[in-house]
mmCIF file of C-alpha atoms and ligand atoms in Angstrom:
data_model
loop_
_atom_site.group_PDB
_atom_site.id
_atom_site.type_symbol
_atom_site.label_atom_id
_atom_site.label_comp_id
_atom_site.label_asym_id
_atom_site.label_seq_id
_atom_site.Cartn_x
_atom_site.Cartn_y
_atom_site.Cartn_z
ATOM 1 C CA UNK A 1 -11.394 -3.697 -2.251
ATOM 2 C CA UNK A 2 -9.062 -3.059 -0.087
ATOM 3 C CA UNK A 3 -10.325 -4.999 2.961
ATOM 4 C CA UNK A 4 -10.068 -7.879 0.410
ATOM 5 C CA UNK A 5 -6.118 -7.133 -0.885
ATOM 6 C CA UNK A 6 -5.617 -6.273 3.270
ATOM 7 C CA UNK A 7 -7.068 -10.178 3.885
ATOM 8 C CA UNK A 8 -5.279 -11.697 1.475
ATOM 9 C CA UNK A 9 -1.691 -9.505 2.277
ATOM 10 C CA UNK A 10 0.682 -11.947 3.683
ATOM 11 C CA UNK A 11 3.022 -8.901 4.297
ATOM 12 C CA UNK A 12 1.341 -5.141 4.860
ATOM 13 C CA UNK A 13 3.330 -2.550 5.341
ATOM 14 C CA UNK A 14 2.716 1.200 6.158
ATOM 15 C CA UNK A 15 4.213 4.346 5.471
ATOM 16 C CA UNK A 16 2.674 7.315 7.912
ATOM 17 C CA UNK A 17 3.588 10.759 7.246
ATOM 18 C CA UNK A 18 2.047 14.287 8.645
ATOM 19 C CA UNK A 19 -1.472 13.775 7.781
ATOM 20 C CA UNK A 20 -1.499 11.042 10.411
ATOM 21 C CA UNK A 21 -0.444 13.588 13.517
ATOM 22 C CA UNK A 22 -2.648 15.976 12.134
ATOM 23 C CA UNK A 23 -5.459 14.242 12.714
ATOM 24 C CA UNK A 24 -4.549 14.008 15.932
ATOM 25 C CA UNK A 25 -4.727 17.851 16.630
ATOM 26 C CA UNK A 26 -0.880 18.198 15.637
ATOM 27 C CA UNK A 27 0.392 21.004 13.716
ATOM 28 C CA UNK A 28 2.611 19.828 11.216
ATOM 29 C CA UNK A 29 5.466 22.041 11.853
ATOM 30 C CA UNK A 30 6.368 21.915 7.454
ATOM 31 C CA UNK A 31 3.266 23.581 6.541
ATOM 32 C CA UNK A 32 3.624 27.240 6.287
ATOM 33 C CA UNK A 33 1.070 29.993 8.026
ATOM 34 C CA UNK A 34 -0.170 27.229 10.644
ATOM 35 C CA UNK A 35 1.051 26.047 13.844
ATOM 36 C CA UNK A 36 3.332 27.075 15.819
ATOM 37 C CA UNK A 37 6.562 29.413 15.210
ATOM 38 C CA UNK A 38 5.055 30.890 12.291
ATOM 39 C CA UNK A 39 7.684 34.112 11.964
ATOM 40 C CA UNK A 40 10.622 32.135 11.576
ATOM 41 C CA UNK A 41 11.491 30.087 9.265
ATOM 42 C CA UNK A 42 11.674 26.022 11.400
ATOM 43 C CA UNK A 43 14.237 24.817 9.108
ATOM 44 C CA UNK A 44 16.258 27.622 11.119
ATOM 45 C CA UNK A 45 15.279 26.911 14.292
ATOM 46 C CA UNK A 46 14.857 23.036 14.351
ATOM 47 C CA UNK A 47 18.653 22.889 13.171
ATOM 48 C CA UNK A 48 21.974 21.940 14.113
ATOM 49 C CA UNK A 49 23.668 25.161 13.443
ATOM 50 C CA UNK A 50 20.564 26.504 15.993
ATOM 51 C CA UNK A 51 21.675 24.214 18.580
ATOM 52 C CA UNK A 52 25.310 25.135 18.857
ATOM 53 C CA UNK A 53 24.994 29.103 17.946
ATOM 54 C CA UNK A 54 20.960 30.036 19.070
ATOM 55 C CA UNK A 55 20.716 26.925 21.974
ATOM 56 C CA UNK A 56 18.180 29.540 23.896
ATOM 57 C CA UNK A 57 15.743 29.748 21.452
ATOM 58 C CA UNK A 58 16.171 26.193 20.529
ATOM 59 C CA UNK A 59 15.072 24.799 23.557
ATOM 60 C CA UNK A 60 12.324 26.927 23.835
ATOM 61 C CA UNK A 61 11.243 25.774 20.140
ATOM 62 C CA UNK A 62 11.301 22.560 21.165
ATOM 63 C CA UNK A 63 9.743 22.904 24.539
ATOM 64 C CA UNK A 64 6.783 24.343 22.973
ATOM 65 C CA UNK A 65 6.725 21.267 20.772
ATOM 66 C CA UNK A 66 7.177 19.012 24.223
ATOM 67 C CA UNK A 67 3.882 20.295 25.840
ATOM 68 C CA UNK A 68 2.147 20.761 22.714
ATOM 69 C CA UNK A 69 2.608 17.197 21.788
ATOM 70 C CA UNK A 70 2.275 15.827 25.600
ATOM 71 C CA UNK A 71 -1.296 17.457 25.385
ATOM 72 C CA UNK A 72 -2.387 15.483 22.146
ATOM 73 C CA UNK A 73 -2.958 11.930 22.096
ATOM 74 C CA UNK A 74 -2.968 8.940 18.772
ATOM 75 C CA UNK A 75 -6.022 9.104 17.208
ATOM 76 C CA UNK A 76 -8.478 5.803 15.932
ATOM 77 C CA UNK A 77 -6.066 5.194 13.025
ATOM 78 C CA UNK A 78 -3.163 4.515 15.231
ATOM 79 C CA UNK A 79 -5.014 2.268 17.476
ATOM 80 C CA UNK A 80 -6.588 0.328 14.166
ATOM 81 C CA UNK A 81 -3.190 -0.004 12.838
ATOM 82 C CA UNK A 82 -1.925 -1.414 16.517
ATOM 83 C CA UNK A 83 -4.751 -4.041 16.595
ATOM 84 C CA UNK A 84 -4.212 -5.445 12.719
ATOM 85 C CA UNK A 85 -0.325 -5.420 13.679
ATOM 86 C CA UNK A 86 -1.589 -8.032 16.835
ATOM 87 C CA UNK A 87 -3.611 -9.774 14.287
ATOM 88 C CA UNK A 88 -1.206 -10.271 11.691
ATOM 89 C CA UNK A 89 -3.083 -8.009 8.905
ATOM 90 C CA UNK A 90 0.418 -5.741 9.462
ATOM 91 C CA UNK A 91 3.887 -6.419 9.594
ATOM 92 C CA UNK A 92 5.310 -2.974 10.362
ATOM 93 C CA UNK A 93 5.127 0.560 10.177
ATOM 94 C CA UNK A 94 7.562 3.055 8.847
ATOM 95 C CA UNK A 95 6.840 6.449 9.955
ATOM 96 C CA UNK A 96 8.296 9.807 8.935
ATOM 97 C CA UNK A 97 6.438 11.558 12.133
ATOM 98 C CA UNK A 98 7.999 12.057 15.501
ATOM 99 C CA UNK A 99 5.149 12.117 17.928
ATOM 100 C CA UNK A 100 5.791 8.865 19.227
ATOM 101 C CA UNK A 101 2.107 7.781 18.465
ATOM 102 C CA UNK A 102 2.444 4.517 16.534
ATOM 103 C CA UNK A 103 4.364 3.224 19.825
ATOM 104 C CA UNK A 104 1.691 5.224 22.328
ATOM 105 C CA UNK A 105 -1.434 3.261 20.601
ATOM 106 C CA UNK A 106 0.256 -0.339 20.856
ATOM 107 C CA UNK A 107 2.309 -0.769 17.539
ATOM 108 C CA UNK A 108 5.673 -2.596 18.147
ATOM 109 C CA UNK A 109 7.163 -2.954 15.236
ATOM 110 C CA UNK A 110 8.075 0.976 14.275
ATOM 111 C CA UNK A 111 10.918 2.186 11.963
ATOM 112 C CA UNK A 112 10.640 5.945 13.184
ATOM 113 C CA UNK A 113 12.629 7.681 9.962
ATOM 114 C CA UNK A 114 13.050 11.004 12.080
ATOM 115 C CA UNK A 115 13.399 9.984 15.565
ATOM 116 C CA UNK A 116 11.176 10.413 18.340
ATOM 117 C CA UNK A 117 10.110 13.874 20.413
ATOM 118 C CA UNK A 118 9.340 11.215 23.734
ATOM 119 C CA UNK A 119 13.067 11.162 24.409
ATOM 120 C CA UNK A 120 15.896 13.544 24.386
ATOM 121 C CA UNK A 121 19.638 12.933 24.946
ATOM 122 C CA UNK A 122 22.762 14.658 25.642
ATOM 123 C CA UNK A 123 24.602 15.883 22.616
ATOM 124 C CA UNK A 124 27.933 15.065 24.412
ATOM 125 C CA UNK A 125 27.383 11.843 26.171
ATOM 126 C CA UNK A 126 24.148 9.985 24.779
ATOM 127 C CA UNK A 127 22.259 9.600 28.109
ATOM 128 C CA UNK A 128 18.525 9.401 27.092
ATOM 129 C CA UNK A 129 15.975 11.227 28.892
ATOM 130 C CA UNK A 130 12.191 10.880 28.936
ATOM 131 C CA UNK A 131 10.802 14.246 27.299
ATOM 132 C CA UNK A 132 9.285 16.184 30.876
ATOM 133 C CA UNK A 133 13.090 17.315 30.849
ATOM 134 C CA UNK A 134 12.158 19.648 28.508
ATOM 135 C CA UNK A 135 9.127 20.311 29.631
ATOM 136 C CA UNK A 136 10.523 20.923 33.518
ATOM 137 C CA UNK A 137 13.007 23.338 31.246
ATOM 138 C CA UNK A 138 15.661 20.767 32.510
ATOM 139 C CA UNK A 139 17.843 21.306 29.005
ATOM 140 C CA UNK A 140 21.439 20.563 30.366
ATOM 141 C CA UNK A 141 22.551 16.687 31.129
ATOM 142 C CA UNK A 142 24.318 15.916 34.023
ATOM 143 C CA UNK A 143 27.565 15.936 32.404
ATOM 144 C CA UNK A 144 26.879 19.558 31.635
ATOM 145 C CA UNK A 145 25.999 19.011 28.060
ATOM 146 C CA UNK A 146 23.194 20.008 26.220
ATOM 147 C CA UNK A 147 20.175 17.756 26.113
ATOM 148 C CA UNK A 148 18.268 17.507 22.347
ATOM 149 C CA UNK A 149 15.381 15.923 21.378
ATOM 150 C CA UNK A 150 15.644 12.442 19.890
ATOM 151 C CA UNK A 151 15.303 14.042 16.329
ATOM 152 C CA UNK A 152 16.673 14.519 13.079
ATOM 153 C CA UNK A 153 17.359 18.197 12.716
ATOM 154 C CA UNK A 154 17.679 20.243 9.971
ATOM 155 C CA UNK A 155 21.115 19.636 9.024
ATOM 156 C CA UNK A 156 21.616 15.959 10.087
ATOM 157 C CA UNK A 157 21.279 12.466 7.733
ATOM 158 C CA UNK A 158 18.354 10.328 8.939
ATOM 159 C CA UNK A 159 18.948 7.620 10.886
ATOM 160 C CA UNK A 160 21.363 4.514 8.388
ATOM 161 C CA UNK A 161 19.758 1.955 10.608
ATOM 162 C CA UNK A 162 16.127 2.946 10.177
ATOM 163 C CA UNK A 163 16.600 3.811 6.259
ATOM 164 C CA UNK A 164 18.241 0.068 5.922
ATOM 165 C CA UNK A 165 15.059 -1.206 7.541
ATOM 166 C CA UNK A 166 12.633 0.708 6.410
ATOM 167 C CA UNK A 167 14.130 -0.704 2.771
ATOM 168 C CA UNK A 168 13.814 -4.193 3.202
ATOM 169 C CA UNK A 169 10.605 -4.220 4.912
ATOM 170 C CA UNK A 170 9.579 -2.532 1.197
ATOM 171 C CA UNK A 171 10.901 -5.201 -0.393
ATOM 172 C CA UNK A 172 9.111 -7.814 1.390
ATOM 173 C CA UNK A 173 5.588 -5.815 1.451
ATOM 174 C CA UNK A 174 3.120 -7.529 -1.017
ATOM 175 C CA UNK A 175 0.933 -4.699 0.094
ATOM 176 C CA UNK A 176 2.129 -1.230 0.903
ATOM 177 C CA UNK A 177 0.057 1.591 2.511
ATOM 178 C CA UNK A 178 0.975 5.218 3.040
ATOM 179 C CA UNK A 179 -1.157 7.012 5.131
ATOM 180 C CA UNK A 180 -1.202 11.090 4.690
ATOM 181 C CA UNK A 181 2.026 11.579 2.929
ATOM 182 C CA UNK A 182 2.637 14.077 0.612
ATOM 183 C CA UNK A 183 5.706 11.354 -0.915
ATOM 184 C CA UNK A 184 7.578 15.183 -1.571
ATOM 185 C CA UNK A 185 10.506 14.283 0.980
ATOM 186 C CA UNK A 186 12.982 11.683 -0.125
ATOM 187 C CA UNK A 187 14.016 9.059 0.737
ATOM 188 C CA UNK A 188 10.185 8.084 2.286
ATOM 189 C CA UNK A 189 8.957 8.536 -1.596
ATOM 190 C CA UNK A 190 11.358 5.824 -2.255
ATOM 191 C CA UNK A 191 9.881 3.262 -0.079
ATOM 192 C CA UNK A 192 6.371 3.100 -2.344
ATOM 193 C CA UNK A 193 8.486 2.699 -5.385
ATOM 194 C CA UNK A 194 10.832 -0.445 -3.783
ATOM 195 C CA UNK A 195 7.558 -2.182 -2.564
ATOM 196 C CA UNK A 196 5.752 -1.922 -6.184
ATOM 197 C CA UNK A 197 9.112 -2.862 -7.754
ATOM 198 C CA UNK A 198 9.185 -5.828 -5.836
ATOM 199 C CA UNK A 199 5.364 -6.750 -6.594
ATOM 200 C CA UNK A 200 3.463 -5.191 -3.887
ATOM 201 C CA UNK A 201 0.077 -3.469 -4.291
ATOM 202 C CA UNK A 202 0.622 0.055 -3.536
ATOM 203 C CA UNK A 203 -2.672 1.948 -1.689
ATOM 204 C CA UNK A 204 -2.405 5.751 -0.995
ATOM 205 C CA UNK A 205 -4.574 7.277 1.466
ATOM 206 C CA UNK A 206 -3.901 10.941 1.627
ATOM 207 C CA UNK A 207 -5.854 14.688 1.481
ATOM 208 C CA UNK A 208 -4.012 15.791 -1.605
ATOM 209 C CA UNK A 209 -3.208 14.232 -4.358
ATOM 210 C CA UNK A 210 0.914 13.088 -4.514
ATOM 211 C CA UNK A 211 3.423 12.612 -6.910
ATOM 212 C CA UNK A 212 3.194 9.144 -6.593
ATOM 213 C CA UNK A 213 -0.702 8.470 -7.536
ATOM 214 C CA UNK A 214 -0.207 7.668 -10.974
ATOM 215 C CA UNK A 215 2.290 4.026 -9.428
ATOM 216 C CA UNK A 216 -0.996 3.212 -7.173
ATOM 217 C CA UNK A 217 -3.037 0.482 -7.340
ATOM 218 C CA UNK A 218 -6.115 2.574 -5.179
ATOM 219 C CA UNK A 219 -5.784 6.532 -4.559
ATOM 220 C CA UNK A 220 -8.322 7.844 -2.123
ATOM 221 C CA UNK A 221 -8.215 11.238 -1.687
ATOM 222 C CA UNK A 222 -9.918 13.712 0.807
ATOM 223 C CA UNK A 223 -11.124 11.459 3.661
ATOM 224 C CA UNK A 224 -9.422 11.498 6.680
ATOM 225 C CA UNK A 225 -7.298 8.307 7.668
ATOM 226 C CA UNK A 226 -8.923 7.344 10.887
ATOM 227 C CA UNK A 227 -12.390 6.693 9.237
ATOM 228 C CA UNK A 228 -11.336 4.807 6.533
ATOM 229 C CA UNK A 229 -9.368 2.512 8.352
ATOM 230 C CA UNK A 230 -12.116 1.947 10.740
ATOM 231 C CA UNK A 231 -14.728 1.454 7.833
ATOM 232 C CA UNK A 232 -12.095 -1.326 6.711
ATOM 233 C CA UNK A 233 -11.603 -2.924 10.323
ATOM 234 C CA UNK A 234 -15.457 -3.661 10.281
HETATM 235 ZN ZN1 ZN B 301 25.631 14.094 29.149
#
């Protein structure tokens, strides 16, 4: 079935959330009593109010995320995605993750919701840096400010730019596919809803059931994303 609505899609759109990354050996940082960090509470650390009052621990946070994510790699589903965006089967992909994947396995048209962990920048002058700063422990910008990663921290609006995007592209979608997202975190739950409202068939491929499954056209639960986009692609 959904080879067939994917076929027949003039505009596909996809919404990737953590379940994507974790298939790629990633810890998703959200989920309590995995990963990394698990004493302290990441909304604390992974903050703004971290970053001016707790910078050491910060950067050390985040350069455990650097090397930890520089040792993983995009998985089967990324690369499927990348080759049906070169063959017109998708038009773009809105992710809420920030491992920098969707780009990595080929995908060019990305609206990255949260930023990206491949970059960092200075928080006083906007210089962008590749990410080996952080993992050299390089964490102050020539200018003497501090360098951050190219993320939205706890504390901080996502990008307007990216939300504005991510918006029409929903509208446009006549087929709209989230892959492992719980749809908890507004405004990404939003972007479903705009692309049925405007017509589109909505398809949710997640572990868990979400909120949204009773708005889908196709739930499939407990499969993991990389296999059932390659069962499609044949
Ligand atoms: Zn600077």
């Amino acid at each position: 079935m959904l080879s067939q609505w994917l076929k027949e899609s003039n505009y596909t759109v996809v919404l990737t959330g953590a379940g994507m990354s974790t298939e790629s050996g990633l810890p998703d940082f959200r989920s309590s009593g995995k990963g990394l960090w698990t004493k302290k509470d990441p909304s604390q650390i992974a903050s703004t109010e971290a970053l001016n009052q707790n910078v050491e621990e910060f950067f050390q946070f985040y350069r455990q995320r650097v090397l930890g994510l520089n040792e993983a790699k995009y998985h089967q589903g990324h690369a499927i995605l990348a080759k049906w965006e070169k063959e017109g089967l998708v038009r773009s992909i809105i992710t809420q993750n920030i491992d920098g994947f969707h780009t990595d396995a080929g995908s060019e048209n990305v609206i990255e919701l949260h930023g990206t962990m491949k970059k960092v920048h200075c928080q006083s002058c906007d210089r962008e840096y590749g990410n080996e700063k952080y993992a050299n422990e390089q964490f102050i910008c020539e200018c003497g400010g501090k360098l951050r990663p190219s993320v939205v921290l706890f504390g901080e609006m996502l990008p307007e730019e990216a939300l504005v995007q991510a918006a029409e592209e929903s509208e446009k979608a006549d087929l709209f596919l989230v892959l492992g997202s719980s749809l908890s975190v507004t405004p990404a739950n939003q972007f479903p809803l705009i692309a049925k409202q405007n017509g589109a068939k909505l398809v949710i491929i997640n572990m868990e059931p979400t909120e949204l499954d009773l708005y889908a056209d196709l739930v499939i639960h407990d499969r993991k994303i990389g296999e059932v986009l390659k069962e499609i692609d044949r």
